[in-house]
Amino acid sequence: MRPLVSASDLAAELASSTPPRLLDVRWKLGGPPGAGEFERGHIPGAVYVDLDTELAGHGAPTDGRHPLPDEAEFQAAARRWGLDDGDAVVVYDDVSGTSASRAWWLLRHAGVSSVRVLDGGLAAWRAAGGAVETGASVPEPGGVSLAFGSLPTIDADRAAAFPAGGVLLDARAGERFRGEVEPVDPRAGHIPGARSAPTVDSLDADGLLLPPDRLAERFAAFGAVPGAAVAVYCGSGVTAAHTVLAMEAAGLPTPALYPGSFSAWSNDPSRPVATGE
């Protein structure tokens, strides 16, 4: 299944007899929770999902800022959102899918086969003339059954060894990769051997994902081609999921995700950090 849905196609699906479940995953690094923004305006029928509390667990600093949630707790959250087995799901945000992709990745990892990201997010929905509603949304609880393990992941040891035989992509902004700035993690720089591939460069000027051929061309420049072993990380495993999405949209094999990402790596003094290009 293509991992994206356009605003116009989503509108048609919502008006059909079998509309998808809608999840609103508004979140920004260092920003307040998106619940207030959700209540001020969201796509009709959507349910708010809190990335920090429902799409992430909490552990030691060496687990990273957004480690994967406990499987049972994630299933309980998905049931609170009203999800049932067999539901089609669409997730969106207001940052061109770079946070909603975390929900997309987790649901896929947990065995949900029909889950897509709204291309361009809430801005694309508004630009297409889509309606919004205000207030909270509390759905009837669902009964979905989830189990992690459907998508590939790597840990810190495998991330360390990965560049020797594969392509390790860093999805953060280039200045963070180079170590010029580091707003949240204890050390600046990147995992040695990684390649800088900011996930925002997979978007066009309107915040839509680039066409598949341009995405494939972009990833080929990093060596991420069919047959290559590819893994991706970011600061805490959130925006790296967007790179996974972009690679799938390009028709490439699903890369492995390092959930702890640089926040976990940089909190471990035994792990070396590289700077520069």
Tab-separated table of N, CA, C and O in Angstrom, residues 71-149:
chain	number	residue	atom	x	y	z
A	71	GLU	N	4.599	-2.393	24.480
A	71	GLU	CA	3.637	-2.939	23.531
A	71	GLU	C	2.207	-2.919	24.074
A	71	GLU	O	1.269	-2.505	23.385
A	72	ALA	N	2.028	-3.359	25.325
A	72	ALA	CA	0.681	-3.397	25.913
A	72	ALA	C	0.127	-1.988	26.089
A	72	ALA	O	-1.071	-1.747	25.868
A	73	GLU	N	0.984	-1.041	26.473
A	73	GLU	CA	0.521	0.334	26.652
A	73	GLU	C	0.150	0.963	25.310
A	73	GLU	O	-0.814	1.739	25.218
A	74	PHE	N	0.900	0.627	24.264
A	74	PHE	CA	0.565	1.155	22.941
A	74	PHE	C	-0.767	0.586	22.458
A	74	PHE	O	-1.593	1.296	21.890
A	75	GLN	N	-0.988	-0.698	22.694
A	75	GLN	CA	-2.270	-1.293	22.320
A	75	GLN	C	-3.420	-0.618	23.072
A	75	GLN	O	-4.473	-0.323	22.484
A	76	ALA	N	-3.220	-0.349	24.363
A	76	ALA	CA	-4.258	0.322	25.146
A	76	ALA	C	-4.542	1.712	24.587
A	76	ALA	O	-5.701	2.146	24.516
A	77	ALA	N	-3.483	2.419	24.169
A	77	ALA	CA	-3.668	3.747	23.582
A	77	ALA	C	-4.450	3.650	22.283
A	77	ALA	O	-5.391	4.419	22.040
A	78	ALA	N	-4.083	2.696	21.432
A	78	ALA	CA	-4.777	2.542	20.155
A	78	ALA	C	-6.250	2.210	20.361
A	78	ALA	O	-7.114	2.657	19.601
A	79	ARG	N	-6.545	1.445	21.398
A	79	ARG	CA	-7.950	1.159	21.697
A	79	ARG	C	-8.663	2.415	22.178
A	79	ARG	O	-9.840	2.621	21.855
A	80	ARG	N	-7.968	3.278	22.932
A	80	ARG	CA	-8.570	4.565	23.342
A	80	ARG	C	-8.894	5.425	22.122
A	80	ARG	O	-9.848	6.203	22.138
A	81	TRP	N	-8.092	5.306	21.081
A	81	TRP	CA	-8.339	6.090	19.870
A	81	TRP	C	-9.508	5.522	19.069
A	81	TRP	O	-9.914	6.115	18.070
A	82	GLY	N	-10.026	4.368	19.501
A	82	GLY	CA	-11.170	3.770	18.825
A	82	GLY	C	-10.818	2.781	17.745
A	82	GLY	O	-11.699	2.384	16.961
A	83	LEU	N	-9.558	2.338	17.676
A	83	LEU	CA	-9.146	1.446	16.598
A	83	LEU	C	-9.600	0.012	16.851
A	83	LEU	O	-9.514	-0.495	17.971
A	84	ASP	N	-10.059	-0.612	15.776
A	84	ASP	CA	-10.423	-2.028	15.784
A	84	ASP	C	-9.584	-2.757	14.745
A	84	ASP	O	-9.043	-2.150	13.811
A	85	ASP	N	-9.486	-4.062	14.887
A	85	ASP	CA	-8.788	-4.862	13.886
A	85	ASP	C	-9.430	-4.651	12.519
A	85	ASP	O	-10.652	-4.630	12.381
A	86	GLY	N	-8.581	-4.481	11.509
A	86	GLY	CA	-9.074	-4.308	10.147
A	86	GLY	C	-9.358	-2.874	9.757
A	86	GLY	O	-9.650	-2.607	8.584
A	87	ASP	N	-9.279	-1.929	10.710
A	87	ASP	CA	-9.526	-0.525	10.373
A	87	ASP	C	-8.439	0.012	9.444
A	87	ASP	O	-7.255	-0.309	9.587
A	88	ALA	N	-8.867	0.867	8.517
A	88	ALA	CA	-7.930	1.684	7.758
A	88	ALA	C	-7.684	2.959	8.572
A	88	ALA	O	-8.615	3.524	9.146
A	89	VAL	N	-6.434	3.399	8.624
A	89	VAL	CA	-6.064	4.531	9.466
A	89	VAL	C	-5.322	5.565	8.622
A	89	VAL	O	-4.496	5.209	7.771
A	90	VAL	N	-5.624	6.840	8.855
A	90	VAL	CA	-4.873	7.947	8.269
A	90	VAL	C	-4.387	8.829	9.408
A	90	VAL	O	-5.172	9.197	10.292
A	91	VAL	N	-3.115	9.167	9.387
A	91	VAL	CA	-2.528	10.029	10.414
A	91	VAL	C	-2.081	11.335	9.762
A	91	VAL	O	-1.709	11.359	8.588
A	92	TYR	N	-2.136	12.416	10.525
A	92	TYR	CA	-1.696	13.708	9.982
A	92	TYR	C	-1.166	14.587	11.104
A	92	TYR	O	-1.348	14.306	12.294
A	93	ASP	N	-0.507	15.685	10.705
A	93	ASP	CA	-0.004	16.679	11.646
A	93	ASP	C	-0.036	18.032	10.955
A	93	ASP	O	-0.706	18.189	9.928
A	94	ASP	N	0.695	18.999	11.492
A	94	ASP	CA	0.787	20.305	10.824
A	94	ASP	C	2.225	20.634	10.472
A	94	ASP	O	2.599	21.796	10.330
A	95	VAL	N	3.061	19.568	10.341
A	95	VAL	CA	4.462	19.755	9.969
A	95	VAL	C	4.827	18.790	8.835
A	95	VAL	O	5.873	18.130	8.850
A	96	SER	N	3.943	18.712	7.851
A	96	SER	CA	4.187	17.951	6.617
A	96	SER	C	4.481	16.473	6.839
A	96	SER	O	5.202	15.844	6.064
A	97	GLY	N	3.935	15.917	7.910
A	97	GLY	CA	4.073	14.496	8.148
A	97	GLY	C	5.277	14.079	8.959
A	97	GLY	O	5.453	12.896	9.253
A	98	THR	N	6.114	15.031	9.368
A	98	THR	CA	7.358	14.663	10.047
A	98	THR	C	7.146	14.187	11.479
A	98	THR	O	8.033	13.556	12.047
A	99	SER	N	6.008	14.481	12.077
A	99	SER	CA	5.696	13.876	13.376
A	99	SER	C	4.641	12.779	13.229
A	99	SER	O	4.705	11.755	13.916
A	100	ALA	N	3.684	12.947	12.323
A	100	ALA	CA	2.666	11.909	12.113
A	100	ALA	C	3.296	10.600	11.648
A	100	ALA	O	2.756	9.517	11.906
A	101	SER	N	4.451	10.686	10.995
A	101	SER	CA	5.111	9.467	10.532
A	101	SER	C	5.494	8.556	11.688
A	101	SER	O	5.623	7.335	11.495
A	102	ARG	N	5.671	9.110	12.878
A	102	ARG	CA	5.953	8.255	14.040
A	102	ARG	C	4.766	7.329	14.315
A	102	ARG	O	4.955	6.137	14.593
A	103	ALA	N	3.549	7.870	14.253
A	103	ALA	CA	2.361	7.033	14.444
A	103	ALA	C	2.226	6.036	13.311
A	103	ALA	O	1.877	4.865	13.526
A	104	TRP	N	2.484	6.489	12.084
A	104	TRP	CA	2.445	5.586	10.923
A	104	TRP	C	3.409	4.427	11.125
A	104	TRP	O	3.034	3.260	10.950
A	105	TRP	N	4.646	4.726	11.524
A	105	TRP	CA	5.659	3.677	11.690
A	105	TRP	C	5.268	2.719	12.818
A	105	TRP	O	5.350	1.498	12.660
A	106	LEU	N	4.848	3.277	13.954
A	106	LEU	CA	4.496	2.418	15.093
A	106	LEU	C	3.321	1.501	14.776
A	106	LEU	O	3.334	0.312	15.134
A	107	LEU	N	2.308	2.031	14.124
A	107	LEU	CA	1.157	1.191	13.784
A	107	LEU	C	1.558	0.100	12.798
A	107	LEU	O	1.124	-1.054	12.924
A	108	ARG	N	2.376	0.452	11.824
A	108	ARG	CA	2.883	-0.563	10.897
A	108	ARG	C	3.700	-1.611	11.648
A	108	ARG	O	3.566	-2.814	11.423
A	109	HIS	N	4.587	-1.153	12.529
A	109	HIS	CA	5.434	-2.050	13.317
A	109	HIS	C	4.585	-2.985	14.175
A	109	HIS	O	4.957	-4.135	14.427
A	110	ALA	N	3.418	-2.479	14.598
A	110	ALA	CA	2.526	-3.252	15.472
A	110	ALA	C	1.556	-4.129	14.697
A	110	ALA	O	0.714	-4.792	15.302
A	111	GLY	N	1.663	-4.128	13.370
A	111	GLY	CA	0.863	-5.061	12.585
A	111	GLY	C	-0.334	-4.487	11.862
A	111	GLY	O	-1.091	-5.237	11.242
A	112	VAL	N	-0.539	-3.158	11.914
A	112	VAL	CA	-1.653	-2.549	11.182
A	112	VAL	C	-1.218	-2.377	9.731
A	112	VAL	O	-0.258	-1.657	9.441
A	113	SER	N	-1.910	-3.014	8.818
A	113	SER	CA	-1.462	-3.012	7.422
A	113	SER	C	-1.934	-1.800	6.646
A	113	SER	O	-1.262	-1.345	5.716
A	114	SER	N	-3.091	-1.256	6.999
A	114	SER	CA	-3.659	-0.139	6.246
A	114	SER	C	-3.530	1.148	7.052
A	114	SER	O	-4.434	1.521	7.810
A	115	VAL	N	-2.396	1.807	6.923
A	115	VAL	CA	-2.184	3.087	7.593
A	115	VAL	C	-1.395	3.982	6.650
A	115	VAL	O	-0.411	3.562	6.042
A	116	ARG	N	-1.870	5.218	6.500
A	116	ARG	CA	-1.257	6.176	5.578
A	116	ARG	C	-1.108	7.534	6.259
A	116	ARG	O	-1.778	7.833	7.243
A	117	VAL	N	-0.238	8.347	5.687
A	117	VAL	CA	-0.008	9.711	6.165
A	117	VAL	C	-0.660	10.677	5.185
A	117	VAL	O	-0.529	10.516	3.961
A	118	LEU	N	-1.358	11.683	5.700
A	118	LEU	CA	-1.935	12.723	4.849
A	118	LEU	C	-0.814	13.570	4.267
A	118	LEU	O	-0.095	14.255	4.998
A	119	ASP	N	-0.655	13.515	2.960
A	119	ASP	CA	0.418	14.253	2.292
A	119	ASP	C	0.205	15.753	2.461
A	119	ASP	O	-0.841	16.287	2.094
A	120	GLY	N	1.187	16.421	3.046
A	120	GLY	CA	1.079	17.854	3.272
A	120	GLY	C	0.406	18.247	4.564
A	120	GLY	O	0.383	19.420	4.930
A	121	GLY	N	-0.184	17.265	5.255
A	121	GLY	CA	-0.767	17.514	6.567
A	121	GLY	C	-1.969	18.438	6.550
A	121	GLY	O	-2.671	18.593	5.540
A	122	LEU	N	-2.194	19.072	7.685
A	122	LEU	CA	-3.375	19.917	7.856
A	122	LEU	C	-3.370	21.096	6.895
A	122	LEU	O	-4.431	21.538	6.434
A	123	ALA	N	-2.186	21.610	6.551
A	123	ALA	CA	-2.109	22.730	5.602
A	123	ALA	C	-2.667	22.323	4.244
A	123	ALA	O	-3.386	23.098	3.604
A	124	ALA	N	-2.349	21.112	3.795
A	124	ALA	CA	-2.865	20.643	2.505
A	124	ALA	C	-4.374	20.446	2.577
A	124	ALA	O	-5.098	20.727	1.611
A	125	TRP	N	-4.857	19.959	3.711
A	125	TRP	CA	-6.299	19.784	3.891
A	125	TRP	C	-7.021	21.127	3.801
A	125	TRP	O	-8.030	21.259	3.092
A	126	ARG	N	-6.501	22.123	4.488
A	126	ARG	CA	-7.113	23.461	4.436
A	126	ARG	C	-7.032	24.042	3.032
A	126	ARG	O	-7.992	24.640	2.540
A	127	ALA	N	-5.874	23.876	2.373
A	127	ALA	CA	-5.693	24.432	1.031
A	127	ALA	C	-6.659	23.810	0.028
A	127	ALA	O	-7.060	24.456	-0.947
A	128	ALA	N	-7.039	22.561	0.276
A	128	ALA	CA	-7.993	21.879	-0.608
A	128	ALA	C	-9.434	22.207	-0.267
A	128	ALA	O	-10.362	21.669	-0.876
A	129	GLY	N	-9.647	23.111	0.713
A	129	GLY	CA	-11.002	23.501	1.095
A	129	GLY	C	-11.633	22.585	2.114
A	129	GLY	O	-12.853	22.653	2.328
A	130	GLY	N	-10.829	21.747	2.760
A	130	GLY	CA	-11.374	20.830	3.749
A	130	GLY	C	-11.887	21.539	4.986
A	130	GLY	O	-11.314	22.535	5.434
A	131	ALA	N	-12.973	21.048	5.536
A	131	ALA	CA	-13.560	21.639	6.735
A	131	ALA	C	-12.769	21.239	7.971
A	131	ALA	O	-12.047	20.227	7.979
A	132	VAL	N	-12.883	22.035	9.025
A	132	VAL	CA	-12.316	21.687	10.323
A	132	VAL	C	-13.404	21.853	11.375
A	132	VAL	O	-14.372	22.589	11.181
A	133	GLU	N	-13.241	21.123	12.476
A	133	GLU	CA	-14.149	21.277	13.597
A	133	GLU	C	-13.344	21.564	14.843
A	133	GLU	O	-12.120	21.330	14.875
A	134	THR	N	-13.980	22.081	15.863
A	134	THR	CA	-13.291	22.446	17.094
A	134	THR	C	-13.762	21.555	18.241
A	134	THR	O	-14.715	20.794	18.114
A	135	GLY	N	-13.044	21.683	19.372
A	135	GLY	CA	-13.423	20.935	20.561
A	135	GLY	C	-12.686	19.622	20.688
A	135	GLY	O	-11.884	19.238	19.842
A	136	ALA	N	-12.960	18.937	21.784
A	136	ALA	CA	-12.337	17.644	22.043
A	136	ALA	C	-13.050	16.545	21.269
A	136	ALA	O	-14.133	16.745	20.707
A	137	SER	N	-12.437	15.360	21.225
A	137	SER	CA	-13.030	14.219	20.543
A	137	SER	C	-12.721	12.969	21.350
A	137	SER	O	-11.556	12.626	21.545
A	138	VAL	N	-13.757	12.311	21.844
A	138	VAL	CA	-13.587	11.100	22.644
A	138	VAL	C	-14.360	9.971	21.965
A	138	VAL	O	-15.587	9.898	22.070
A	139	PRO	N	-13.663	9.095	21.243
A	139	PRO	CA	-14.367	8.043	20.499
A	139	PRO	C	-14.778	6.886	21.399
A	139	PRO	O	-14.322	6.764	22.547
A	140	GLU	N	-15.628	6.038	20.869
A	140	GLU	CA	-15.927	4.780	21.537
A	140	GLU	C	-14.669	3.915	21.522
A	140	GLU	O	-13.998	3.831	20.500
A	141	PRO	N	-14.311	3.282	22.636
A	141	PRO	CA	-13.095	2.462	22.657
A	141	PRO	C	-13.148	1.338	21.627
A	141	PRO	O	-14.214	0.785	21.348
A	142	GLY	N	-11.980	1.028	21.065
A	142	GLY	CA	-11.880	-0.061	20.106
A	142	GLY	C	-11.301	-1.306	20.745
A	142	GLY	O	-11.019	-1.343	21.945
A	143	GLY	N	-11.090	-2.334	19.938
A	143	GLY	CA	-10.576	-3.594	20.457
A	143	GLY	C	-9.421	-4.146	19.651
A	143	GLY	O	-9.208	-5.359	19.619
A	144	VAL	N	-8.643	-3.258	19.006
A	144	VAL	CA	-7.547	-3.697	18.155
A	144	VAL	C	-6.520	-4.513	18.947
A	144	VAL	O	-6.271	-4.248	20.124
A	145	SER	N	-5.956	-5.515	18.287
A	145	SER	CA	-4.894	-6.326	18.884
A	145	SER	C	-3.592	-6.031	18.146
A	145	SER	O	-3.536	-6.152	16.910
A	146	LEU	N	-2.554	-5.660	18.889
A	146	LEU	CA	-1.296	-5.232	18.290
A	146	LEU	C	-0.126	-6.047	18.828
A	146	LEU	O	-0.151	-6.501	19.974
A	147	ALA	N	0.886	-6.201	17.988
A	147	ALA	CA	2.113	-6.885	18.407
A	147	ALA	C	3.270	-6.326	17.594
A	147	ALA	O	3.210	-6.291	16.352
A	148	PHE	N	4.309	-5.849	18.265
A	148	PHE	CA	5.462	-5.283	17.580
A	148	PHE	C	6.255	-6.358	16.841
A	148	PHE	O	6.239	-7.532	17.213
A	149	GLY	N	6.972	-5.909	15.811
A	149	GLY	CA	7.879	-6.810	15.123
A	149	GLY	C	7.736	-6.836	13.613
A	149	GLY	O	8.469	-7.568	12.943
